[in-house]
């Protein structure tokens, strides 16, 4: 990888403040999805190293919990500043291993760093409560304390930000972390580990482990010393981990799959709705959990919307994310390509019309054309499953009641979007959509200041905002007797 600060490139796991020596040949090769060139080899850990990290985290956490919150805040702020200082290199690492265009990678670093900064501030605001006594001699004091050691598993689609979003609240609240990044994208997480050391975070507090998922998952979930699991990934994996967390009754936060509806009512500002749909659909080649997966357009404006949408999507330039003029990079791997193709062929078999794209891009490899499918219907796979590719199926609808029923007809409940200029409808539809997040007249909704998260099978817990800290804190009360004189 061609970057300036070569120290950011690490090939070993980071355990108890040390980079693990290369083990006996147990390495995994990492490839750039844009051209299949090898980026490097990372060494894998086994159960022994994972347990060592858990032990180190236990020791570090006990000490860290006692560090004044102002000092915790300062350490996190140093990490924030280091992320900004290294933004360009960190962004390049994302693009090399994940494929997204550099512009998006730079945005991902700023987005992740913003969570570190936000929670650096929140560290100073972990307030408790004083409850009036239930007897004349009593007072009840409520305090909040860190949960303890947190196991953390992240996906490949935002290899830096999904980890930073968890590091911020976990470390600010006084927890320690044992983390496993996705196998396709370990370098972004290892770079954050390097910066955590540079920022002066104590050894053992933040550990990043390259390991087989099953081995890591079972070590973390069996350990009674690990008090919480935070996971971002697919709903299928999240369900498995949730079940396995029951044995030690761990606190669990899950950020899982989405299947976002994007609704355009006929009173919408059409230009703005088209721009919003493009932003919500094609970012990261359609590989985000909040991607618009189903675009519903009211029948009166259906053709006009499609015309404008097609014109603008035609301008998206597909290519290697490291090239300055690239708008859309490759898919992450062969499985992603297979799923995307399957969704398109299923849609055409069931009556969909390919209005744009529809096949592997002429660049070949893992590149897929930005695709639009008109005349989409509810029987298609695209109407029922997360595609995770650059495919926009457009459905026609007649009434508000009908579209809400169709939008909610999903086990997922992460993001949703709608466009209207009617105030009463804005309230009604926002309240009716069974989703954790609603974008009203916008296709971009995420910020460190808002509580990101889903309902139904899209997960539990929130990341960001003042609510984000609660996921890493226990509530304790102290009942004080004998206050009467
Ligand atoms: P995934 O297959 O569930 O993998 C996510 C992570 O879990 C990877 O590190 C994976 O490692 C690990 N994993 C899988 N099985 C495991 C097990 N039994 N024990 C421990 N770890 C295990 O998901 P993905 O395909 O990488 O990510 C895409 C999904 O993430 C999409 O569904 C997307 O919507 C969701 N997502 C949600 C959010 C959100 O905030 N709600 C954000 C981003 C992405 P291995 O690959 O080694 O198995």
mmCIF file of C-alpha atoms in Angstrom, residues 183-330:
data_model
loop_
_atom_site.group_PDB
_atom_site.id
_atom_site.type_symbol
_atom_site.label_atom_id
_atom_site.label_comp_id
_atom_site.label_asym_id
_atom_site.label_seq_id
_atom_site.Cartn_x
_atom_site.Cartn_y
_atom_site.Cartn_z
ATOM 1 C CA UNK A 183 -11.164 -11.034 7.426
ATOM 2 C CA UNK A 184 -11.322 -9.021 4.178
ATOM 3 C CA UNK A 185 -10.353 -5.727 5.870
ATOM 4 C CA UNK A 186 -7.996 -6.130 8.853
ATOM 5 C CA UNK A 187 -5.622 -3.269 8.036
ATOM 6 C CA UNK A 188 -7.965 -0.422 8.974
ATOM 7 C CA UNK A 189 -8.523 -1.909 12.432
ATOM 8 C CA UNK A 190 -4.811 -2.564 12.951
ATOM 9 C CA UNK A 191 -4.087 1.060 11.970
ATOM 10 C CA UNK A 192 -6.518 2.217 14.665
ATOM 11 C CA UNK A 193 -4.719 -0.030 17.149
ATOM 12 C CA UNK A 194 -1.424 1.641 16.217
ATOM 13 C CA UNK A 195 -2.970 5.083 16.719
ATOM 14 C CA UNK A 196 -4.485 4.040 20.057
ATOM 15 C CA UNK A 197 -0.958 3.263 21.238
ATOM 16 C CA UNK A 198 0.331 6.566 19.885
ATOM 17 C CA UNK A 199 -2.496 8.355 21.695
ATOM 18 C CA UNK A 200 -1.258 6.863 24.947
ATOM 19 C CA UNK A 201 -4.122 4.479 25.676
ATOM 20 C CA UNK A 202 -2.837 2.003 28.275
ATOM 21 C CA UNK A 203 -1.695 -1.443 27.197
ATOM 22 C CA UNK A 204 -4.364 -4.117 27.226
ATOM 23 C CA UNK A 205 -7.230 -1.630 26.957
ATOM 24 C CA UNK A 206 -7.776 -1.979 23.227
ATOM 25 C CA UNK A 207 -6.843 -5.272 21.545
ATOM 26 C CA UNK A 208 -7.282 -6.152 17.871
ATOM 27 C CA UNK A 209 -7.146 -9.821 16.974
ATOM 28 C CA UNK A 210 -6.906 -11.447 13.583
ATOM 29 C CA UNK A 211 -8.572 -14.796 13.992
ATOM 30 C CA UNK A 212 -11.015 -17.298 12.648
ATOM 31 C CA UNK A 213 -14.544 -16.043 13.387
ATOM 32 C CA UNK A 214 -15.821 -19.201 15.074
ATOM 33 C CA UNK A 215 -12.769 -19.500 17.336
ATOM 34 C CA UNK A 216 -12.924 -15.850 18.317
ATOM 35 C CA UNK A 217 -16.705 -15.876 18.778
ATOM 36 C CA UNK A 218 -16.711 -18.935 20.956
ATOM 37 C CA UNK A 219 -13.770 -17.743 23.135
ATOM 38 C CA UNK A 220 -15.439 -14.380 23.713
ATOM 39 C CA UNK A 221 -18.902 -15.780 24.301
ATOM 40 C CA UNK A 222 -17.785 -18.544 26.666
ATOM 41 C CA UNK A 223 -15.705 -16.192 28.792
ATOM 42 C CA UNK A 224 -17.526 -14.941 31.860
ATOM 43 C CA UNK A 225 -14.892 -12.197 32.114
ATOM 44 C CA UNK A 226 -16.257 -10.638 28.915
ATOM 45 C CA UNK A 227 -19.397 -8.848 30.062
ATOM 46 C CA UNK A 228 -20.665 -7.494 26.767
ATOM 47 C CA UNK A 229 -20.695 -8.247 23.071
ATOM 48 C CA UNK A 230 -21.035 -5.511 20.493
ATOM 49 C CA UNK A 231 -21.538 -6.746 16.954
ATOM 50 C CA UNK A 232 -22.099 -5.143 13.564
ATOM 51 C CA UNK A 233 -22.837 -7.492 10.702
ATOM 52 C CA UNK A 234 -25.549 -9.616 9.179
ATOM 53 C CA UNK A 235 -28.783 -10.540 10.936
ATOM 54 C CA UNK A 236 -28.023 -14.257 10.528
ATOM 55 C CA UNK A 237 -24.713 -13.978 12.405
ATOM 56 C CA UNK A 238 -26.221 -11.591 14.955
ATOM 57 C CA UNK A 239 -28.911 -14.138 15.840
ATOM 58 C CA UNK A 240 -26.300 -16.860 16.358
ATOM 59 C CA UNK A 241 -24.202 -14.638 18.610
ATOM 60 C CA UNK A 242 -27.239 -13.502 20.573
ATOM 61 C CA UNK A 243 -28.200 -17.113 21.308
ATOM 62 C CA UNK A 244 -24.651 -17.998 22.340
ATOM 63 C CA UNK A 245 -24.488 -14.955 24.647
ATOM 64 C CA UNK A 246 -27.241 -16.420 26.800
ATOM 65 C CA UNK A 247 -24.979 -18.858 28.665
ATOM 66 C CA UNK A 248 -23.084 -16.071 30.387
ATOM 67 C CA UNK A 249 -25.979 -13.554 30.163
ATOM 68 C CA UNK A 250 -23.901 -10.937 28.409
ATOM 69 C CA UNK A 251 -25.182 -7.519 27.507
ATOM 70 C CA UNK A 252 -25.517 -7.520 23.717
ATOM 71 C CA UNK A 253 -25.610 -4.681 21.193
ATOM 72 C CA UNK A 254 -26.415 -5.659 17.625
ATOM 73 C CA UNK A 255 -26.218 -3.457 14.526
ATOM 74 C CA UNK A 256 -27.591 -5.803 11.870
ATOM 75 C CA UNK A 257 -28.885 -5.887 8.326
ATOM 76 C CA UNK A 258 -31.291 -3.407 6.788
ATOM 77 C CA UNK A 259 -33.730 -3.328 3.894
ATOM 78 C CA UNK A 260 -34.517 0.359 3.658
ATOM 79 C CA UNK A 261 -37.648 1.586 1.877
ATOM 80 C CA UNK A 262 -37.268 4.920 0.070
ATOM 81 C CA UNK A 263 -40.666 6.492 -0.615
ATOM 82 C CA UNK A 264 -41.324 9.383 -2.976
ATOM 83 C CA UNK A 265 -44.785 10.926 -2.676
ATOM 84 C CA UNK A 266 -46.198 12.848 -5.628
ATOM 85 C CA UNK A 267 -45.903 16.178 -3.780
ATOM 86 C CA UNK A 268 -42.140 15.719 -3.269
ATOM 87 C CA UNK A 269 -39.414 17.991 -4.589
ATOM 88 C CA UNK A 270 -38.466 15.629 -7.413
ATOM 89 C CA UNK A 271 -34.893 16.830 -7.999
ATOM 90 C CA UNK A 272 -34.098 16.571 -4.326
ATOM 91 C CA UNK A 273 -35.702 13.095 -4.140
ATOM 92 C CA UNK A 274 -33.606 11.896 -7.086
ATOM 93 C CA UNK A 275 -30.389 13.190 -5.503
ATOM 94 C CA UNK A 276 -31.384 11.634 -2.172
ATOM 95 C CA UNK A 277 -32.120 8.276 -3.811
ATOM 96 C CA UNK A 278 -28.722 8.257 -5.520
ATOM 97 C CA UNK A 279 -26.932 9.064 -2.257
ATOM 98 C CA UNK A 280 -28.904 6.466 -0.326
ATOM 99 C CA UNK A 281 -28.546 3.744 -2.969
ATOM 100 C CA UNK A 282 -25.147 3.866 -4.629
ATOM 101 C CA UNK A 283 -22.798 4.881 -1.796
ATOM 102 C CA UNK A 284 -20.153 2.179 -1.274
ATOM 103 C CA UNK A 285 -21.553 0.356 -4.371
ATOM 104 C CA UNK A 286 -24.791 -0.264 -2.486
ATOM 105 C CA UNK A 287 -22.956 -2.028 0.331
ATOM 106 C CA UNK A 288 -24.233 -0.125 3.357
ATOM 107 C CA UNK A 289 -26.762 -1.300 5.907
ATOM 108 C CA UNK A 290 -28.769 1.917 5.390
ATOM 109 C CA UNK A 291 -28.815 1.673 1.581
ATOM 110 C CA UNK A 292 -32.174 2.291 -0.069
ATOM 111 C CA UNK A 293 -33.129 -1.213 -1.132
ATOM 112 C CA UNK A 294 -36.682 -0.569 -2.342
ATOM 113 C CA UNK A 295 -37.618 2.694 -4.039
ATOM 114 C CA UNK A 296 -41.394 3.307 -3.977
ATOM 115 C CA UNK A 297 -42.653 6.119 -6.224
ATOM 116 C CA UNK A 298 -46.269 7.328 -6.339
ATOM 117 C CA UNK A 299 -47.781 6.381 -9.696
ATOM 118 C CA UNK A 300 -48.525 9.943 -10.889
ATOM 119 C CA UNK A 301 -44.793 10.840 -10.886
ATOM 120 C CA UNK A 302 -43.381 7.338 -11.513
ATOM 121 C CA UNK A 303 -42.232 7.909 -15.110
ATOM 122 C CA UNK A 304 -40.896 11.396 -14.441
ATOM 123 C CA UNK A 305 -38.907 10.180 -11.424
ATOM 124 C CA UNK A 306 -37.471 7.231 -13.389
ATOM 125 C CA UNK A 307 -36.437 9.495 -16.282
ATOM 126 C CA UNK A 308 -34.545 11.919 -14.016
ATOM 127 C CA UNK A 309 -33.072 9.110 -11.913
ATOM 128 C CA UNK A 310 -31.758 7.219 -14.960
ATOM 129 C CA UNK A 311 -30.201 10.395 -16.404
ATOM 130 C CA UNK A 312 -28.236 11.051 -13.217
ATOM 131 C CA UNK A 313 -27.253 7.446 -12.433
ATOM 132 C CA UNK A 314 -25.799 7.222 -15.977
ATOM 133 C CA UNK A 315 -23.180 9.752 -14.836
ATOM 134 C CA UNK A 316 -21.799 7.493 -12.090
ATOM 135 C CA UNK A 317 -18.278 6.489 -13.074
ATOM 136 C CA UNK A 318 -17.210 3.010 -12.023
ATOM 137 C CA UNK A 319 -13.523 2.242 -11.474
ATOM 138 C CA UNK A 320 -10.645 1.718 -9.077
ATOM 139 C CA UNK A 321 -11.355 3.700 -5.904
ATOM 140 C CA UNK A 322 -7.816 5.079 -5.914
ATOM 141 C CA UNK A 323 -8.481 6.978 -9.179
ATOM 142 C CA UNK A 324 -9.640 10.522 -8.508
ATOM 143 C CA UNK A 325 -12.623 10.483 -10.853
ATOM 144 C CA UNK A 326 -14.149 7.213 -9.571
ATOM 145 C CA UNK A 327 -17.654 7.432 -8.094
ATOM 146 C CA UNK A 328 -18.233 3.712 -7.591
ATOM 147 C CA UNK A 329 -15.733 0.980 -6.752
ATOM 148 C CA UNK A 330 -15.945 -2.825 -6.983
#
